[in-house]
């Protein structure tokens, strides 16, 4: 689809769930876009920059969406923080702190590859009006030219309000949130390779970080893995013995 076709779609669409573009490779197609902006100085110290381009997980997106498009309630990957700069349009944000499971979130899906909450428009129409005061989120209307900071681990959902809404967003890890990100990477088997690469690159460059705690957590994780493997092996042995005796 050409951009002109998509913009025409945005202006005329009446979809219940409009198409929302997330482009995480825009710098490859239009590299000169990177010269048009730089990360806000408060968020410039990003430990993931120490990884090679091949090893670094997705972290930078160009976003374009029409009214009623948006992002369902979620936490950003690997407990990273994020900033979102709005170029045109308006966005409605809701945020919940990390220790709160927001209304509408299916706890069984939180660690899955799927969104654990309904899409943003449905959440605002069906869940938001029924929220008691104690379950109300932090709410923000973001206008063009404004940048939103999403702290590590915070739940958030976004609903685009205007006909065309364009933004740039980055996920990042600062020294302050290094512990959160490392713990998240270490806790999931699918992230273990990334976790090793992250530690290998960051340790020599940032010796001031709490490496003693990192080493202790890594050792505890390895011991837990060994125990799980031993339990699995013992279970398989028991099953084989039962089958033989039968």
JSON list of C-alpha atoms in Angstrom, two decimals, residues 53-220:
[
{"chain": "A", "resi": 53, "resn": "UNK", "atom": "CA", "xyz": [22.31, -3.97, 15.42]},
{"chain": "A", "resi": 54, "resn": "UNK", "atom": "CA", "xyz": [21.82, -7.70, 14.82]},
{"chain": "A", "resi": 55, "resn": "UNK", "atom": "CA", "xyz": [21.46, -8.55, 18.51]},
{"chain": "A", "resi": 56, "resn": "UNK", "atom": "CA", "xyz": [19.38, -5.59, 19.61]},
{"chain": "A", "resi": 57, "resn": "UNK", "atom": "CA", "xyz": [15.63, -6.28, 19.87]},
{"chain": "A", "resi": 58, "resn": "UNK", "atom": "CA", "xyz": [13.17, -4.01, 18.07]},
{"chain": "A", "resi": 59, "resn": "UNK", "atom": "CA", "xyz": [13.14, -0.63, 19.76]},
{"chain": "A", "resi": 60, "resn": "UNK", "atom": "CA", "xyz": [12.26, 2.18, 17.33]},
{"chain": "A", "resi": 61, "resn": "UNK", "atom": "CA", "xyz": [8.94, 2.71, 15.52]},
{"chain": "A", "resi": 62, "resn": "UNK", "atom": "CA", "xyz": [7.29, 5.23, 13.20]},
{"chain": "A", "resi": 63, "resn": "UNK", "atom": "CA", "xyz": [3.55, 5.21, 13.98]},
{"chain": "A", "resi": 64, "resn": "UNK", "atom": "CA", "xyz": [0.66, 6.38, 11.81]},
{"chain": "A", "resi": 65, "resn": "UNK", "atom": "CA", "xyz": [-2.99, 5.78, 12.60]},
{"chain": "A", "resi": 66, "resn": "UNK", "atom": "CA", "xyz": [-6.47, 7.22, 12.11]},
{"chain": "A", "resi": 67, "resn": "UNK", "atom": "CA", "xyz": [-9.08, 8.03, 14.72]},
{"chain": "A", "resi": 68, "resn": "UNK", "atom": "CA", "xyz": [-10.18, 5.01, 16.82]},
{"chain": "A", "resi": 69, "resn": "UNK", "atom": "CA", "xyz": [-6.95, 3.09, 16.16]},
{"chain": "A", "resi": 70, "resn": "UNK", "atom": "CA", "xyz": [-4.64, 2.43, 19.06]},
{"chain": "A", "resi": 71, "resn": "UNK", "atom": "CA", "xyz": [-2.73, 0.02, 21.29]},
{"chain": "A", "resi": 72, "resn": "UNK", "atom": "CA", "xyz": [-4.35, -2.28, 23.84]},
{"chain": "A", "resi": 73, "resn": "UNK", "atom": "CA", "xyz": [-3.23, -2.25, 27.46]},
{"chain": "A", "resi": 74, "resn": "UNK", "atom": "CA", "xyz": [0.26, -3.74, 27.67]},
{"chain": "A", "resi": 75, "resn": "UNK", "atom": "CA", "xyz": [3.68, -3.48, 29.27]},
{"chain": "A", "resi": 76, "resn": "UNK", "atom": "CA", "xyz": [6.57, -2.73, 26.94]},
{"chain": "A", "resi": 77, "resn": "UNK", "atom": "CA", "xyz": [8.89, -5.65, 26.09]},
{"chain": "A", "resi": 78, "resn": "UNK", "atom": "CA", "xyz": [11.71, -6.59, 28.46]},
{"chain": "A", "resi": 79, "resn": "UNK", "atom": "CA", "xyz": [10.48, -4.02, 31.04]},
{"chain": "A", "resi": 80, "resn": "UNK", "atom": "CA", "xyz": [12.03, -1.24, 28.96]},
{"chain": "A", "resi": 81, "resn": "UNK", "atom": "CA", "xyz": [10.97, 2.36, 29.37]},
{"chain": "A", "resi": 82, "resn": "UNK", "atom": "CA", "xyz": [9.68, 4.34, 26.40]},
{"chain": "A", "resi": 83, "resn": "UNK", "atom": "CA", "xyz": [9.22, 7.82, 25.04]},
{"chain": "A", "resi": 84, "resn": "UNK", "atom": "CA", "xyz": [6.59, 8.74, 22.47]},
{"chain": "A", "resi": 85, "resn": "UNK", "atom": "CA", "xyz": [6.79, 12.04, 20.55]},
{"chain": "A", "resi": 86, "resn": "UNK", "atom": "CA", "xyz": [3.62, 13.07, 18.73]},
{"chain": "A", "resi": 87, "resn": "UNK", "atom": "CA", "xyz": [4.16, 14.93, 15.46]},
{"chain": "A", "resi": 88, "resn": "UNK", "atom": "CA", "xyz": [0.53, 15.50, 14.50]},
{"chain": "A", "resi": 89, "resn": "UNK", "atom": "CA", "xyz": [-2.86, 14.61, 15.94]},
{"chain": "A", "resi": 90, "resn": "UNK", "atom": "CA", "xyz": [-3.90, 13.76, 19.50]},
{"chain": "A", "resi": 91, "resn": "UNK", "atom": "CA", "xyz": [-3.59, 10.60, 21.59]},
{"chain": "A", "resi": 92, "resn": "UNK", "atom": "CA", "xyz": [-5.53, 9.56, 24.68]},
{"chain": "A", "resi": 93, "resn": "UNK", "atom": "CA", "xyz": [-3.39, 7.62, 27.15]},
{"chain": "A", "resi": 94, "resn": "UNK", "atom": "CA", "xyz": [-4.27, 5.57, 30.22]},
{"chain": "A", "resi": 95, "resn": "UNK", "atom": "CA", "xyz": [-1.57, 4.21, 32.52]},
{"chain": "A", "resi": 96, "resn": "UNK", "atom": "CA", "xyz": [-1.46, 1.83, 35.50]},
{"chain": "A", "resi": 97, "resn": "UNK", "atom": "CA", "xyz": [1.59, 1.14, 37.71]},
{"chain": "A", "resi": 98, "resn": "UNK", "atom": "CA", "xyz": [3.45, -2.20, 37.42]},
{"chain": "A", "resi": 99, "resn": "UNK", "atom": "CA", "xyz": [1.97, -3.69, 40.58]},
{"chain": "A", "resi": 100, "resn": "UNK", "atom": "CA", "xyz": [-1.64, -3.30, 39.36]},
{"chain": "A", "resi": 101, "resn": "UNK", "atom": "CA", "xyz": [-3.39, -5.67, 36.96]},
{"chain": "A", "resi": 102, "resn": "UNK", "atom": "CA", "xyz": [-5.62, -3.27, 35.00]},
{"chain": "A", "resi": 103, "resn": "UNK", "atom": "CA", "xyz": [-9.32, -4.02, 34.52]},
{"chain": "A", "resi": 104, "resn": "UNK", "atom": "CA", "xyz": [-9.89, -6.05, 31.38]},
{"chain": "A", "resi": 105, "resn": "UNK", "atom": "CA", "xyz": [-6.47, -7.72, 31.39]},
{"chain": "A", "resi": 106, "resn": "UNK", "atom": "CA", "xyz": [-6.48, -11.53, 31.23]},
{"chain": "A", "resi": 107, "resn": "UNK", "atom": "CA", "xyz": [-3.75, -12.58, 33.67]},
{"chain": "A", "resi": 108, "resn": "UNK", "atom": "CA", "xyz": [-3.29, -15.93, 31.92]},
{"chain": "A", "resi": 109, "resn": "UNK", "atom": "CA", "xyz": [-2.14, -14.11, 28.77]},
{"chain": "A", "resi": 110, "resn": "UNK", "atom": "CA", "xyz": [0.28, -11.62, 30.34]},
{"chain": "A", "resi": 111, "resn": "UNK", "atom": "CA", "xyz": [3.39, -13.66, 29.49]},
{"chain": "A", "resi": 112, "resn": "UNK", "atom": "CA", "xyz": [2.09, -14.93, 26.17]},
{"chain": "A", "resi": 113, "resn": "UNK", "atom": "CA", "xyz": [2.76, -13.56, 22.69]},
{"chain": "A", "resi": 114, "resn": "UNK", "atom": "CA", "xyz": [-0.77, -12.13, 22.55]},
{"chain": "A", "resi": 115, "resn": "UNK", "atom": "CA", "xyz": [-2.24, -8.94, 23.96]},
{"chain": "A", "resi": 116, "resn": "UNK", "atom": "CA", "xyz": [-3.77, -9.70, 27.35]},
{"chain": "A", "resi": 117, "resn": "UNK", "atom": "CA", "xyz": [-6.44, -7.00, 26.99]},
{"chain": "A", "resi": 118, "resn": "UNK", "atom": "CA", "xyz": [-9.11, -6.10, 24.43]},
{"chain": "A", "resi": 119, "resn": "UNK", "atom": "CA", "xyz": [-8.27, -3.57, 21.76]},
{"chain": "A", "resi": 120, "resn": "UNK", "atom": "CA", "xyz": [-8.10, 0.07, 22.86]},
{"chain": "A", "resi": 121, "resn": "UNK", "atom": "CA", "xyz": [-11.41, 1.26, 21.42]},
{"chain": "A", "resi": 122, "resn": "UNK", "atom": "CA", "xyz": [-13.35, -1.64, 22.92]},
{"chain": "A", "resi": 123, "resn": "UNK", "atom": "CA", "xyz": [-11.68, -1.07, 26.31]},
{"chain": "A", "resi": 124, "resn": "UNK", "atom": "CA", "xyz": [-12.65, 2.60, 26.33]},
{"chain": "A", "resi": 125, "resn": "UNK", "atom": "CA", "xyz": [-16.23, 1.82, 25.28]},
{"chain": "A", "resi": 126, "resn": "UNK", "atom": "CA", "xyz": [-16.95, -1.26, 27.42]},
{"chain": "A", "resi": 127, "resn": "UNK", "atom": "CA", "xyz": [-14.61, -1.21, 30.43]},
{"chain": "A", "resi": 128, "resn": "UNK", "atom": "CA", "xyz": [-13.72, 2.41, 31.11]},
{"chain": "A", "resi": 129, "resn": "UNK", "atom": "CA", "xyz": [-17.29, 3.70, 31.77]},
{"chain": "A", "resi": 130, "resn": "UNK", "atom": "CA", "xyz": [-17.85, 1.05, 34.46]},
{"chain": "A", "resi": 131, "resn": "UNK", "atom": "CA", "xyz": [-14.65, 1.63, 36.42]},
{"chain": "A", "resi": 132, "resn": "UNK", "atom": "CA", "xyz": [-15.12, 2.53, 40.09]},
{"chain": "A", "resi": 133, "resn": "UNK", "atom": "CA", "xyz": [-13.04, 5.49, 41.30]},
{"chain": "A", "resi": 134, "resn": "UNK", "atom": "CA", "xyz": [-10.36, 3.26, 42.87]},
{"chain": "A", "resi": 135, "resn": "UNK", "atom": "CA", "xyz": [-9.71, 1.55, 39.51]},
{"chain": "A", "resi": 136, "resn": "UNK", "atom": "CA", "xyz": [-9.41, 4.71, 37.43]},
{"chain": "A", "resi": 137, "resn": "UNK", "atom": "CA", "xyz": [-6.11, 5.02, 35.53]},
{"chain": "A", "resi": 138, "resn": "UNK", "atom": "CA", "xyz": [-3.76, 7.93, 35.17]},
{"chain": "A", "resi": 139, "resn": "UNK", "atom": "CA", "xyz": [-5.04, 9.72, 32.05]},
{"chain": "A", "resi": 140, "resn": "UNK", "atom": "CA", "xyz": [-3.34, 12.04, 29.58]},
{"chain": "A", "resi": 141, "resn": "UNK", "atom": "CA", "xyz": [-4.37, 13.75, 26.35]},
{"chain": "A", "resi": 142, "resn": "UNK", "atom": "CA", "xyz": [-1.20, 14.14, 24.30]},
{"chain": "A", "resi": 143, "resn": "UNK", "atom": "CA", "xyz": [-1.08, 16.94, 21.72]},
{"chain": "A", "resi": 144, "resn": "UNK", "atom": "CA", "xyz": [1.20, 17.45, 18.73]},
{"chain": "A", "resi": 145, "resn": "UNK", "atom": "CA", "xyz": [4.66, 18.56, 19.83]},
{"chain": "A", "resi": 146, "resn": "UNK", "atom": "CA", "xyz": [4.43, 16.79, 23.19]},
{"chain": "A", "resi": 147, "resn": "UNK", "atom": "CA", "xyz": [6.45, 13.78, 24.36]},
{"chain": "A", "resi": 148, "resn": "UNK", "atom": "CA", "xyz": [5.15, 11.15, 26.78]},
{"chain": "A", "resi": 149, "resn": "UNK", "atom": "CA", "xyz": [7.46, 9.12, 29.04]},
{"chain": "A", "resi": 150, "resn": "UNK", "atom": "CA", "xyz": [6.32, 5.61, 29.98]},
{"chain": "A", "resi": 151, "resn": "UNK", "atom": "CA", "xyz": [8.31, 4.26, 32.96]},
{"chain": "A", "resi": 152, "resn": "UNK", "atom": "CA", "xyz": [9.62, 0.70, 33.08]},
{"chain": "A", "resi": 153, "resn": "UNK", "atom": "CA", "xyz": [6.87, -1.85, 33.68]},
{"chain": "A", "resi": 154, "resn": "UNK", "atom": "CA", "xyz": [3.92, 0.54, 33.52]},
{"chain": "A", "resi": 155, "resn": "UNK", "atom": "CA", "xyz": [0.78, -0.68, 31.81]},
{"chain": "A", "resi": 156, "resn": "UNK", "atom": "CA", "xyz": [-0.53, 1.68, 29.14]},
{"chain": "A", "resi": 157, "resn": "UNK", "atom": "CA", "xyz": [-3.07, 1.90, 26.34]},
{"chain": "A", "resi": 158, "resn": "UNK", "atom": "CA", "xyz": [-3.35, 4.52, 23.63]},
{"chain": "A", "resi": 159, "resn": "UNK", "atom": "CA", "xyz": [-6.31, 5.65, 21.52]},
{"chain": "A", "resi": 160, "resn": "UNK", "atom": "CA", "xyz": [-5.74, 7.91, 18.52]},
{"chain": "A", "resi": 161, "resn": "UNK", "atom": "CA", "xyz": [-8.25, 10.76, 18.41]},
{"chain": "A", "resi": 162, "resn": "UNK", "atom": "CA", "xyz": [-7.74, 12.75, 15.19]},
{"chain": "A", "resi": 163, "resn": "UNK", "atom": "CA", "xyz": [-8.08, 11.81, 11.53]},
{"chain": "A", "resi": 164, "resn": "UNK", "atom": "CA", "xyz": [-4.29, 11.45, 11.17]},
{"chain": "A", "resi": 165, "resn": "UNK", "atom": "CA", "xyz": [-1.96, 10.78, 14.12]},
{"chain": "A", "resi": 166, "resn": "UNK", "atom": "CA", "xyz": [1.80, 10.47, 13.53]},
{"chain": "A", "resi": 167, "resn": "UNK", "atom": "CA", "xyz": [4.42, 9.68, 16.18]},
{"chain": "A", "resi": 168, "resn": "UNK", "atom": "CA", "xyz": [7.93, 8.40, 16.80]},
{"chain": "A", "resi": 169, "resn": "UNK", "atom": "CA", "xyz": [8.59, 6.10, 19.76]},
{"chain": "A", "resi": 170, "resn": "UNK", "atom": "CA", "xyz": [11.70, 4.47, 21.24]},
{"chain": "A", "resi": 171, "resn": "UNK", "atom": "CA", "xyz": [12.10, 1.78, 23.90]},
{"chain": "A", "resi": 172, "resn": "UNK", "atom": "CA", "xyz": [15.25, 2.04, 26.01]},
{"chain": "A", "resi": 173, "resn": "UNK", "atom": "CA", "xyz": [17.05, 0.90, 29.15]},
{"chain": "A", "resi": 174, "resn": "UNK", "atom": "CA", "xyz": [18.86, 3.35, 31.41]},
{"chain": "A", "resi": 175, "resn": "UNK", "atom": "CA", "xyz": [21.23, 2.44, 34.25]},
{"chain": "A", "resi": 176, "resn": "UNK", "atom": "CA", "xyz": [18.38, 3.22, 36.66]},
{"chain": "A", "resi": 177, "resn": "UNK", "atom": "CA", "xyz": [16.13, 0.56, 35.10]},
{"chain": "A", "resi": 178, "resn": "UNK", "atom": "CA", "xyz": [18.89, -1.94, 34.30]},
{"chain": "A", "resi": 179, "resn": "UNK", "atom": "CA", "xyz": [17.85, -4.21, 37.20]},
{"chain": "A", "resi": 180, "resn": "UNK", "atom": "CA", "xyz": [14.25, -4.41, 35.97]},
{"chain": "A", "resi": 181, "resn": "UNK", "atom": "CA", "xyz": [15.28, -5.21, 32.41]},
{"chain": "A", "resi": 182, "resn": "UNK", "atom": "CA", "xyz": [17.88, -7.78, 33.43]},
{"chain": "A", "resi": 183, "resn": "UNK", "atom": "CA", "xyz": [15.46, -9.56, 35.77]},
{"chain": "A", "resi": 184, "resn": "UNK", "atom": "CA", "xyz": [12.85, -9.74, 32.99]},
{"chain": "A", "resi": 185, "resn": "UNK", "atom": "CA", "xyz": [15.34, -11.10, 30.47]},
{"chain": "A", "resi": 186, "resn": "UNK", "atom": "CA", "xyz": [16.64, -13.68, 32.94]},
{"chain": "A", "resi": 187, "resn": "UNK", "atom": "CA", "xyz": [13.15, -14.89, 33.90]},
{"chain": "A", "resi": 188, "resn": "UNK", "atom": "CA", "xyz": [12.12, -16.05, 30.42]},
{"chain": "A", "resi": 189, "resn": "UNK", "atom": "CA", "xyz": [13.85, -18.95, 28.63]},
{"chain": "A", "resi": 190, "resn": "UNK", "atom": "CA", "xyz": [13.15, -17.35, 25.25]},
{"chain": "A", "resi": 191, "resn": "UNK", "atom": "CA", "xyz": [15.28, -14.35, 26.25]},
{"chain": "A", "resi": 192, "resn": "UNK", "atom": "CA", "xyz": [18.34, -16.18, 27.62]},
{"chain": "A", "resi": 193, "resn": "UNK", "atom": "CA", "xyz": [20.46, -15.63, 24.51]},
{"chain": "A", "resi": 194, "resn": "UNK", "atom": "CA", "xyz": [19.60, -11.92, 24.51]},
{"chain": "A", "resi": 195, "resn": "UNK", "atom": "CA", "xyz": [20.31, -11.80, 28.26]},
{"chain": "A", "resi": 196, "resn": "UNK", "atom": "CA", "xyz": [23.81, -13.24, 27.76]},
{"chain": "A", "resi": 197, "resn": "UNK", "atom": "CA", "xyz": [24.57, -10.83, 24.93]},
{"chain": "A", "resi": 198, "resn": "UNK", "atom": "CA", "xyz": [23.26, -7.90, 26.97]},
{"chain": "A", "resi": 199, "resn": "UNK", "atom": "CA", "xyz": [25.46, -8.69, 29.97]},
{"chain": "A", "resi": 200, "resn": "UNK", "atom": "CA", "xyz": [28.49, -9.40, 27.78]},
{"chain": "A", "resi": 201, "resn": "UNK", "atom": "CA", "xyz": [28.25, -5.99, 26.10]},
{"chain": "A", "resi": 202, "resn": "UNK", "atom": "CA", "xyz": [27.21, -3.87, 29.07]},
{"chain": "A", "resi": 203, "resn": "UNK", "atom": "CA", "xyz": [29.54, -5.24, 31.79]},
{"chain": "A", "resi": 204, "resn": "UNK", "atom": "CA", "xyz": [32.85, -3.85, 30.43]},
{"chain": "A", "resi": 205, "resn": "UNK", "atom": "CA", "xyz": [31.29, -0.55, 29.38]},
{"chain": "A", "resi": 206, "resn": "UNK", "atom": "CA", "xyz": [29.40, 0.17, 32.63]},
{"chain": "A", "resi": 207, "resn": "UNK", "atom": "CA", "xyz": [31.35, -1.28, 35.57]},
{"chain": "A", "resi": 208, "resn": "UNK", "atom": "CA", "xyz": [29.41, 0.88, 38.05]},
{"chain": "A", "resi": 209, "resn": "UNK", "atom": "CA", "xyz": [26.25, -1.21, 37.64]},
{"chain": "A", "resi": 210, "resn": "UNK", "atom": "CA", "xyz": [25.36, -3.78, 40.39]},
{"chain": "A", "resi": 211, "resn": "UNK", "atom": "CA", "xyz": [27.18, -6.73, 38.86]},
{"chain": "A", "resi": 212, "resn": "UNK", "atom": "CA", "xyz": [27.45, -8.66, 42.13]},
{"chain": "A", "resi": 213, "resn": "UNK", "atom": "CA", "xyz": [23.65, -8.82, 42.29]},
{"chain": "A", "resi": 214, "resn": "UNK", "atom": "CA", "xyz": [23.53, -9.77, 38.61]},
{"chain": "A", "resi": 215, "resn": "UNK", "atom": "CA", "xyz": [25.96, -12.65, 39.14]},
{"chain": "A", "resi": 216, "resn": "UNK", "atom": "CA", "xyz": [23.98, -13.89, 42.13]},
{"chain": "A", "resi": 217, "resn": "UNK", "atom": "CA", "xyz": [20.72, -13.80, 40.17]},
{"chain": "A", "resi": 218, "resn": "UNK", "atom": "CA", "xyz": [22.35, -15.60, 37.25]},
{"chain": "A", "resi": 219, "resn": "UNK", "atom": "CA", "xyz": [23.68, -18.35, 39.54]},
{"chain": "A", "resi": 220, "resn": "UNK", "atom": "CA", "xyz": [20.26, -18.78, 41.17]}
]
